[in-house]
C-alpha cells in the first residue's frame, strides 16, 4: 500500500474533492449514528428525545477533548508526509493514538461516576407524556460511557489516514458500524423478535456494540496497511517530543470545541426554563443543521491535509490557491443549506417527531439558523487552513470569544423576545465568527506565508 496520497501536485479542486468526499461521508456516518437513535427514539416521544439529547451533550464534550489528539495527529502527519519523513509519520501515529486513549479513559470514568449530577443539571423533570427523561438520560449516559474510549479514538484513527490523504478506508469502516447500529436500534429499542424491549437503553447498547466493531476494524487496518509500524506496541513507545508537538497543535481547537460544548450545555440549561420540548428541538435541530457543518468539516479536514502537505513542501502559492478553491465550493454549499433549512423546515423536523408543538418550535429554530449557515461553513473551512499551517490559535481565539458571548446574548435577548432570542444568539455569533476568521486568514497569509518559499 502506498503510504500517502500526494496533494502537492495536480488539479486542486479535484484533489480537494477526492480527499474531502470520503471525510464528509464519514462525518455523515458519525452523525447518522445520532440521527438513527433520534429517529427511533423519537417514536417514544419528546421526553425520550430530551433524554438522549441531554446525555448527548456530554458525548459532544468528550469528543471535543479527543480533538486534541485528532487534530494534532492529523496536521503533524500531513506535514511529515509533505517532507517524506516516514519515521516521523510512524511516531506521530503511535503517540497520537496513545494520547487519545489516555484522555478518553479518564473522561469516560468521570462520566460514569457523575452521570446523575450531570443530567440533573438540566432539570428535565420526571414526566413528559408518561416518559421519564431524567432517569432514562442517566441510564443512557452510563451505558454510552462504556464505549467512549472506543468512540473517541476513532477520530484519531481517521486522522492518521486523513493526514496522508487516504480518506476512503475510514469511510468504509465507519459504514459497517453505522449498518450495525441501524439494524440493532429498532430491535433493542422496541424489543423485536427475541430481543427485550429496552427503550432508550437499547439505543445506547446498540451504539456501544457498533463502536466495538469499528474499533476492531481500525486496529486490524493499521496493522495491515502500514508495514513500518508492524511489531510496534502503540502504548509502550511514547515520546515526549511527539506528544508535546501533537498537544501544541491540538490543544487550542480542543479547548475551543470543549468550551463550545460547555456553552451549549449552559444554553440548554437556560432553554430548560421553557421545558424539555425546546431541548428536544435544539437537539433535533442541531442534527439537521449538521448537514452544513459536517460537510464543512470534511472540506476543513481535507484542506488541513492539503495545506499541511504543501506548506511542508514549501509550496505556499499552492496553499493560497487551495484556500480560494475550498472557499468557493463551501460558499455554494452554505447557500444551498441555508435555503434548504428556510424553505423546508417542517418537512425536516417531521422526520424525527410527530408532536405538533415540537414541530412548530422546530420550524422557528431552523429558519433562524438558516441565516448563519454560509458563515458557519466558511468559518469551519478556514479553521482547516489555519490548522494545516500549524497555527491553530487564531480560529480558537475567534471561536472561544464569540461562543462565550452567546451566553450573555442569550440571556439578554431571551428576556426581550423569549425563546427565539436564544436561537438568534447562536445564529448571530456564527455570522460574526465566519466574517472575522476569513479576514484574519487573508491578513495572516499575506504577512506571514506568501513572502516565504513562494513556489
Coordinates of C-alpha atoms in Angstrom, one line a residue:
X1 CA 0.0 0.0 0.0
X2 CA 1.3 3.4 -0.9
X3 CA 1.5 5.1 2.4
X4 CA 0.3 8.5 1.3
X5 CA -1.6 10.4 -1.5
X6 CA 0.5 13.3 -2.8
X7 CA -1.5 16.5 -2.6
X8 CA 1.3 18.8 -3.7
X9 CA 0.6 18.2 -7.4
X10 CA -2.4 18.0 -9.8
X11 CA -5.7 19.8 -10.1
X12 CA -6.5 21.5 -6.8
X13 CA -10.3 21.3 -6.9
X14 CA -10.1 17.6 -8.0
X15 CA -7.7 16.7 -5.2
X16 CA -9.7 18.5 -2.5
X17 CA -12.9 16.9 -3.7
X18 CA -11.3 13.5 -3.9
X19 CA -9.9 13.8 -0.4
X20 CA -12.9 15.6 1.2
X21 CA -15.8 13.4 -0.1
X22 CA -14.8 10.3 2.0
X23 CA -14.3 12.5 5.0
X24 CA -17.7 14.1 4.6
X25 CA -19.3 10.8 4.1
X26 CA -17.5 9.5 7.2
X27 CA -18.7 12.6 9.2
X28 CA -22.3 12.0 7.9
X29 CA -22.0 8.4 9.1
X30 CA -20.9 9.6 12.6
X31 CA -23.9 12.0 12.5
X32 CA -26.1 9.2 11.3
X33 CA -25.5 7.2 14.5
X34 CA -27.2 10.0 16.4
X35 CA -29.9 10.5 13.7
X36 CA -30.7 6.8 13.8
X37 CA -31.1 6.9 17.5
X38 CA -33.1 10.1 17.2
X39 CA -35.3 8.6 14.5
X40 CA -36.3 5.5 16.5
X41 CA -36.3 7.1 20.0
X42 CA -38.5 9.9 18.6
X43 CA -41.2 7.3 18.3
X44 CA -41.2 7.2 22.1
X45 CA -42.0 10.9 22.4
X46 CA -40.3 14.2 23.1
X47 CA -39.3 13.1 26.6
X48 CA -37.2 10.3 25.2
X49 CA -35.6 12.7 22.7
X50 CA -34.8 15.1 25.6
X51 CA -33.2 12.2 27.5
X52 CA -30.7 11.3 24.8
X53 CA -30.4 14.9 23.8
X54 CA -29.2 16.0 27.2
X55 CA -26.9 13.0 27.5
X56 CA -25.6 13.7 24.1
X57 CA -24.1 17.0 25.2
X58 CA -21.5 15.0 27.3
X59 CA -20.7 12.9 24.3
X60 CA -20.0 16.1 22.4
X61 CA -17.8 17.4 25.2
X62 CA -15.8 14.1 25.3
X63 CA -15.3 14.3 21.5
X64 CA -14.0 17.8 21.9
X65 CA -11.4 16.5 24.3
X66 CA -10.5 13.8 21.8
X67 CA -9.9 16.6 19.2
X68 CA -6.6 17.3 20.9
X69 CA -5.2 14.0 19.7
X70 CA -7.1 14.0 16.4
X71 CA -6.2 17.4 15.1
X72 CA -2.6 17.4 16.3
X73 CA -2.0 14.0 14.8
X74 CA -3.6 14.9 11.5
X75 CA -1.6 18.1 11.0
X76 CA 1.7 16.6 12.2
X77 CA 1.3 13.5 9.9
X78 CA 0.3 15.7 6.9
X79 CA 3.4 18.0 7.3
X80 CA 5.7 15.0 7.9
X81 CA 4.3 13.3 4.8
X82 CA 4.9 16.5 2.8
X83 CA 8.6 16.2 3.8
X84 CA 8.6 12.5 3.0
X85 CA 9.6 11.9 6.7
X86 CA 8.3 8.3 7.2
X87 CA 9.9 7.9 10.6
X88 CA 8.0 11.0 12.0
X89 CA 4.8 9.7 10.4
X90 CA 5.2 6.5 12.4
X91 CA 5.9 8.2 15.7
X92 CA 3.0 10.6 15.3
X93 CA 0.7 7.7 14.7
X94 CA 1.9 5.9 17.8
X95 CA 1.8 8.9 20.1
X96 CA -1.5 10.2 18.7
X97 CA -3.3 7.0 19.5
X98 CA -1.7 6.8 22.9
X99 CA -2.8 10.3 23.8
X100 CA -6.3 9.6 22.6
X101 CA -6.7 6.5 24.8
X102 CA -5.3 8.3 27.8
X103 CA -7.6 11.3 27.6
X104 CA -10.7 9.5 26.8
X105 CA -10.2 6.8 29.5
X106 CA -10.1 9.5 32.2
X107 CA -13.1 11.3 30.7
X108 CA -15.3 8.1 30.4
X109 CA -14.6 7.2 34.0
X110 CA -15.7 10.6 35.3
X111 CA -18.8 10.5 33.2
X112 CA -19.9 7.1 34.6
X113 CA -19.3 8.2 38.2
X114 CA -21.0 11.6 37.9
X115 CA -23.8 10.8 35.4
X116 CA -26.7 11.6 37.9
X117 CA -25.3 15.0 38.8
X118 CA -24.6 15.9 35.2
X119 CA -28.1 15.0 34.0
X120 CA -29.9 16.7 36.9
X121 CA -28.2 20.0 35.9
X122 CA -30.7 20.2 33.0
X123 CA -33.7 20.0 35.3
X124 CA -35.6 17.9 32.8
X125 CA -38.4 16.9 35.2
X126 CA -39.9 13.4 35.7
X127 CA -42.8 13.1 33.3
X128 CA -43.2 14.1 29.7
X129 CA -46.1 12.2 28.0
X130 CA -45.7 9.4 30.6
X131 CA -41.9 9.2 29.9
X132 CA -39.2 10.0 32.5
X133 CA -36.5 11.9 30.7
X134 CA -34.2 12.3 33.8
X135 CA -33.8 8.6 34.8
X136 CA -33.6 7.5 31.1
X137 CA -30.9 10.1 30.4
X138 CA -28.8 8.9 33.3
X139 CA -29.1 5.2 32.1
X140 CA -28.3 6.2 28.5
X141 CA -25.2 8.2 29.6
X142 CA -23.8 5.5 31.8
X143 CA -24.2 2.9 29.1
X144 CA -22.6 5.1 26.5
X145 CA -19.7 5.8 28.8
X146 CA -18.6 2.2 28.4
X147 CA -18.0 2.8 24.7
X148 CA -16.5 6.2 25.0
X149 CA -12.9 5.1 24.9
X150 CA -13.6 3.3 21.7
X151 CA -15.7 6.1 20.2
X152 CA -13.3 8.9 20.9
X153 CA -10.3 7.1 19.5
X154 CA -12.0 6.7 16.1
X155 CA -11.2 10.4 15.1
X156 CA -7.5 9.7 15.7
X157 CA -7.6 6.5 13.7
X158 CA -9.3 8.5 10.9
X159 CA -6.8 11.4 11.3
X160 CA -3.9 9.1 10.5
X161 CA -5.4 8.3 7.1
X162 CA -6.7 11.8 6.6
X163 CA -3.2 13.3 7.1
X164 CA -1.9 11.0 4.4
X165 CA -4.7 11.9 2.1
X166 CA -6.1 8.3 2.2
X167 CA -9.6 9.1 3.3
X168 CA -11.6 6.2 1.9
X169 CA -10.8 3.5 4.4
X170 CA -12.2 5.3 7.4
X171 CA -15.4 5.8 5.5
X172 CA -15.7 2.1 4.7
X173 CA -15.0 1.1 8.4
X174 CA -17.4 3.7 9.8
X175 CA -20.1 2.5 7.3
X176 CA -20.1 -1.0 8.8
X177 CA -20.5 0.4 12.3
X178 CA -23.5 2.5 11.1
X179 CA -25.1 -0.5 9.4
X180 CA -24.7 -2.5 12.7
X181 CA -26.3 0.4 14.6
X182 CA -29.2 0.8 12.2
X183 CA -30.0 -2.9 12.5
X184 CA -29.7 -3.1 16.2
X185 CA -31.5 0.1 17.1
X186 CA -35.1 -0.9 16.4
X187 CA -34.5 -4.5 17.6
X188 CA -33.3 -3.3 21.0
X189 CA -35.4 -0.2 21.4
X190 CA -38.8 -1.9 20.7
X191 CA -38.0 -5.5 21.5
X192 CA -38.5 -7.0 18.1
X193 CA -38.2 -10.8 17.9
X194 CA -36.2 -12.4 20.7
X195 CA -34.8 -9.1 21.9
X196 CA -36.3 -7.5 25.1
X197 CA -37.8 -4.0 24.8
X198 CA -35.2 -1.6 26.3
X199 CA -36.2 1.8 25.0
X200 CA -33.5 4.5 25.3
X201 CA -31.2 2.0 26.9
X202 CA -31.4 -0.2 23.8
X203 CA -30.2 2.7 21.7
X204 CA -27.2 3.1 23.9
X205 CA -26.3 -0.6 23.8
X206 CA -26.7 -0.7 20.0
X207 CA -24.2 2.2 19.7
X208 CA -21.6 0.6 22.0
X209 CA -21.8 -2.7 20.1
X210 CA -21.3 -0.8 16.8
X211 CA -18.3 1.0 18.2
X212 CA -16.6 -2.2 19.3
X213 CA -17.0 -3.4 15.7
X214 CA -15.5 -0.2 14.3
X215 CA -12.5 -0.2 16.7
X216 CA -11.6 -3.8 15.9
X217 CA -11.5 -2.9 12.2
X218 CA -9.4 0.2 12.7
X219 CA -6.8 -1.8 14.7
X220 CA -6.6 -4.5 12.1
X221 CA -6.4 -2.0 9.2
X222 CA -3.4 -0.2 10.9
X223 CA -1.6 -3.4 11.3
X224 CA -2.3 -4.5 7.7
X225 CA -1.7 -1.2 5.8
X226 CA 1.4 0.3 7.5
X227 CA 4.4 -2.1 7.2
X228 CA 6.7 0.3 9.0
X229 CA 4.8 0.0 12.3
X230 CA 4.5 -3.7 12.4
X231 CA 5.6 -5.1 15.8
X232 CA 5.2 -1.7 17.5
X233 CA 3.1 -1.7 20.7
X234 CA 1.5 1.7 20.4
X235 CA 1.3 2.5 24.1
X236 CA 4.8 1.5 25.0
X237 CA 6.7 3.7 22.6
X238 CA 5.6 7.1 23.9
X239 CA 7.9 10.1 23.1
X240 CA 7.6 13.4 25.0
X241 CA 8.8 15.2 21.9
X242 CA 6.0 13.9 19.7
X243 CA 3.4 14.1 22.5
X244 CA 4.1 17.8 23.0
X245 CA 4.0 18.6 19.3
X246 CA 0.7 16.9 18.9
X247 CA -0.7 18.7 22.0
X248 CA 0.6 22.1 20.9
X249 CA -1.3 22.0 17.7
X250 CA -4.3 20.1 19.0
X251 CA -4.8 21.9 22.3
X252 CA -6.3 25.3 21.1
X253 CA -9.0 23.7 18.8
X254 CA -9.7 21.1 21.5
X255 CA -10.3 23.8 24.1
X256 CA -12.4 25.7 21.6
X257 CA -14.6 22.7 21.0
X258 CA -14.8 21.8 24.6
X259 CA -15.9 25.3 25.6
X260 CA -18.3 25.2 22.7
X261 CA -19.9 22.1 24.2
X262 CA -19.9 23.6 27.7
X263 CA -21.5 26.7 26.5
X264 CA -24.1 24.6 24.7
X265 CA -24.8 22.8 28.0
X266 CA -25.2 26.1 29.7
X267 CA -27.5 27.4 27.0
X268 CA -29.5 24.2 27.2
X269 CA -29.9 24.9 30.9
X270 CA -31.3 28.4 30.0
X271 CA -33.6 26.7 27.5
X272 CA -34.9 24.3 30.1
X273 CA -36.9 27.2 31.6
X274 CA -39.3 26.6 28.7
X275 CA -39.5 22.9 29.4
X276 CA -38.0 19.7 27.8
X277 CA -39.6 20.3 24.4
X278 CA -37.2 23.2 23.4
X279 CA -34.3 20.9 24.5
X280 CA -35.6 18.3 22.1
X281 CA -36.0 21.0 19.4
X282 CA -32.4 22.1 19.8
X283 CA -31.1 18.6 19.8
X284 CA -33.0 17.6 16.7
X285 CA -32.4 20.9 15.0
X286 CA -28.7 20.7 15.6
X287 CA -28.6 17.3 13.9
X288 CA -30.4 18.7 10.9
X289 CA -28.1 21.7 10.9
X290 CA -25.2 19.2 10.9
X291 CA -25.8 18.9 7.1
X292 CA -23.8 22.1 6.8
X293 CA -21.1 21.7 9.5
X294 CA -20.4 18.1 8.7
X295 CA -19.9 19.0 5.0
X296 CA -17.7 22.0 6.0
X297 CA -15.8 19.7 8.4
X298 CA -15.0 17.3 5.6
X299 CA -13.6 20.2 3.5
X300 CA -11.8 21.6 6.6
X301 CA -10.0 18.3 7.2
X302 CA -9.2 17.9 3.5
X303 CA -7.9 21.5 3.3
X304 CA -5.9 20.9 6.5
X305 CA -4.1 17.9 4.9
X306 CA -3.7 19.8 1.6
X307 CA -2.3 22.9 3.3
X308 CA -0.1 20.7 5.6
X309 CA 1.5 18.8 2.7
X310 CA 2.0 21.8 0.5
X311 CA 3.3 24.0 3.4
X312 CA 5.6 21.2 4.4
X313 CA 6.9 21.1 0.9
X314 CA 7.3 24.9 0.6
X315 CA 4.6 25.3 -2.0
X316 CA 2.9 28.3 -0.4
X317 CA 1.3 29.7 -3.6
X318 CA -0.5 26.4 -3.9
X319 CA -1.7 26.8 -0.3
X320 CA -3.5 30.0 -1.2
X321 CA -4.9 28.6 -4.4
X322 CA -6.2 25.7 -2.4
X323 CA -7.9 28.0 0.1
X324 CA -9.6 30.0 -2.6
X325 CA -10.9 26.8 -4.3
X326 CA -12.3 25.5 -1.0
X327 CA -13.8 28.9 -0.2
X328 CA -15.7 28.9 -3.5
X329 CA -17.0 25.4 -3.0
X330 CA -18.1 25.9 0.6
X331 CA -19.9 29.2 -0.2
X332 CA -22.1 27.3 -2.7
X333 CA -22.8 24.6 -0.2
X334 CA -23.5 27.1 2.6
X335 CA -26.1 29.0 0.5
X336 CA -27.7 25.7 -0.5
X337 CA -28.2 24.5 3.1
X338 CA -29.5 28.0 4.1
X339 CA -32.2 27.7 1.5
X340 CA -33.0 24.1 2.5
X341 CA -33.5 25.0 6.2
X342 CA -35.5 28.1 5.4
X343 CA -37.8 26.6 2.8
X344 CA -38.4 23.0 4.2
X345 CA -38.2 23.3 8.0
X346 CA -41.5 21.5 8.7
X347 CA -40.6 18.5 6.4
X348 CA -37.1 18.2 8.0
X349 CA -38.4 18.2 11.6
X350 CA -41.4 15.9 11.0
X351 CA -39.0 13.2 10.0
X352 CA -38.0 12.8 13.7
X353 CA -41.1 13.7 15.7
X354 CA -44.8 13.8 15.2
X355 CA -45.9 16.2 18.0
X356 CA -47.3 19.4 16.6
X357 CA -45.8 21.7 19.3
X358 CA -42.3 20.3 18.8
X359 CA -42.5 20.6 15.0
X360 CA -43.8 24.2 15.3
X361 CA -40.9 25.3 17.6
X362 CA -38.5 23.4 15.3
X363 CA -39.7 25.4 12.3
X364 CA -38.8 28.6 14.0
X365 CA -35.4 27.3 15.1
X366 CA -34.4 26.2 11.6
X367 CA -35.5 29.4 10.0
X368 CA -33.4 31.5 12.4
X369 CA -30.4 29.2 12.0
X370 CA -30.7 29.3 8.2
X371 CA -29.2 32.9 8.1
X372 CA -25.9 31.7 9.5
X373 CA -25.2 28.5 7.5
X374 CA -23.0 30.2 4.9
X375 CA -20.8 31.9 7.5
X376 CA -20.6 28.8 9.6
X377 CA -19.3 26.8 6.6
X378 CA -16.6 29.3 5.7
X379 CA -15.5 29.6 9.4
X380 CA -15.0 25.8 9.7
X381 CA -13.3 25.6 6.3
X382 CA -10.9 28.4 7.3
X383 CA -10.1 26.7 10.5
X384 CA -8.8 23.8 8.5
X385 CA -6.5 26.1 6.5
X386 CA -5.1 27.6 9.8
X387 CA -4.6 24.0 11.2
X388 CA -2.7 22.9 8.1
X389 CA -0.2 25.7 8.7
X390 CA 0.2 24.5 12.3
X391 CA -1.4 27.8 13.5
X392 CA -4.5 26.6 15.4
X393 CA -4.6 29.5 17.8
X394 CA -6.4 32.2 15.6
X395 CA -9.6 30.1 15.0
X396 CA -9.6 29.1 18.6
X397 CA -9.5 32.7 19.7
X398 CA -12.3 33.7 17.4
X399 CA -14.4 30.6 18.3
X400 CA -14.0 30.9 22.1
X401 CA -14.7 34.6 22.2
X402 CA -17.9 34.5 20.2
X403 CA -19.1 31.3 21.8
X404 CA -18.7 32.7 25.2
X405 CA -20.6 35.8 24.1
X406 CA -23.6 33.5 23.3
X407 CA -24.4 33.2 27.0
X408 CA -25.0 36.9 27.9
X409 CA -26.5 37.5 24.5
X410 CA -28.9 34.6 25.0
X411 CA -29.9 35.8 28.4
X412 CA -30.5 39.4 27.2
X413 CA -32.4 38.5 24.0
X414 CA -34.5 35.8 25.7
X415 CA -35.5 38.4 28.2
X416 CA -36.7 40.6 25.4
X417 CA -38.2 38.2 22.8
X418 CA -38.4 34.9 24.6
X419 CA -37.0 31.6 23.4
X420 CA -36.3 32.9 19.9
X421 CA -33.7 35.2 21.4
X422 CA -31.6 32.2 22.3
X423 CA -31.8 30.9 18.7
X424 CA -30.7 34.4 17.4
X425 CA -27.7 34.5 19.8
X426 CA -26.5 31.2 18.3
X427 CA -27.1 32.3 14.7
X428 CA -25.6 35.8 15.1
X429 CA -22.4 34.6 16.7
X430 CA -21.8 32.2 13.8
X431 CA -22.1 35.0 11.4
X432 CA -19.5 37.1 13.2
X433 CA -17.1 34.1 13.5
X434 CA -17.2 33.4 9.8
X435 CA -16.5 37.0 8.8
X436 CA -13.7 37.7 11.3
X437 CA -11.9 34.4 10.7
X438 CA -11.7 34.8 7.0
X439 CA -10.3 38.4 7.3
X440 CA -7.7 37.1 9.8
X441 CA -6.6 34.3 7.5
X442 CA -6.2 36.6 4.5
X443 CA -4.1 39.0 6.5
X444 CA -2.1 36.2 8.1
X445 CA -1.3 34.6 4.8
X446 CA -0.2 37.9 3.2
X447 CA 2.0 38.8 6.1
X448 CA 3.5 35.5 7.3
X449 CA 3.2 33.0 4.5
X450 CA 3.1 34.5 1.0
X451 CA 6.6 36.0 1.0
X452 CA 8.4 32.8 2.1
X453 CA 9.2 30.0 -0.3
X454 CA 6.5 31.2 -2.7
X455 CA 6.7 28.5 -5.3

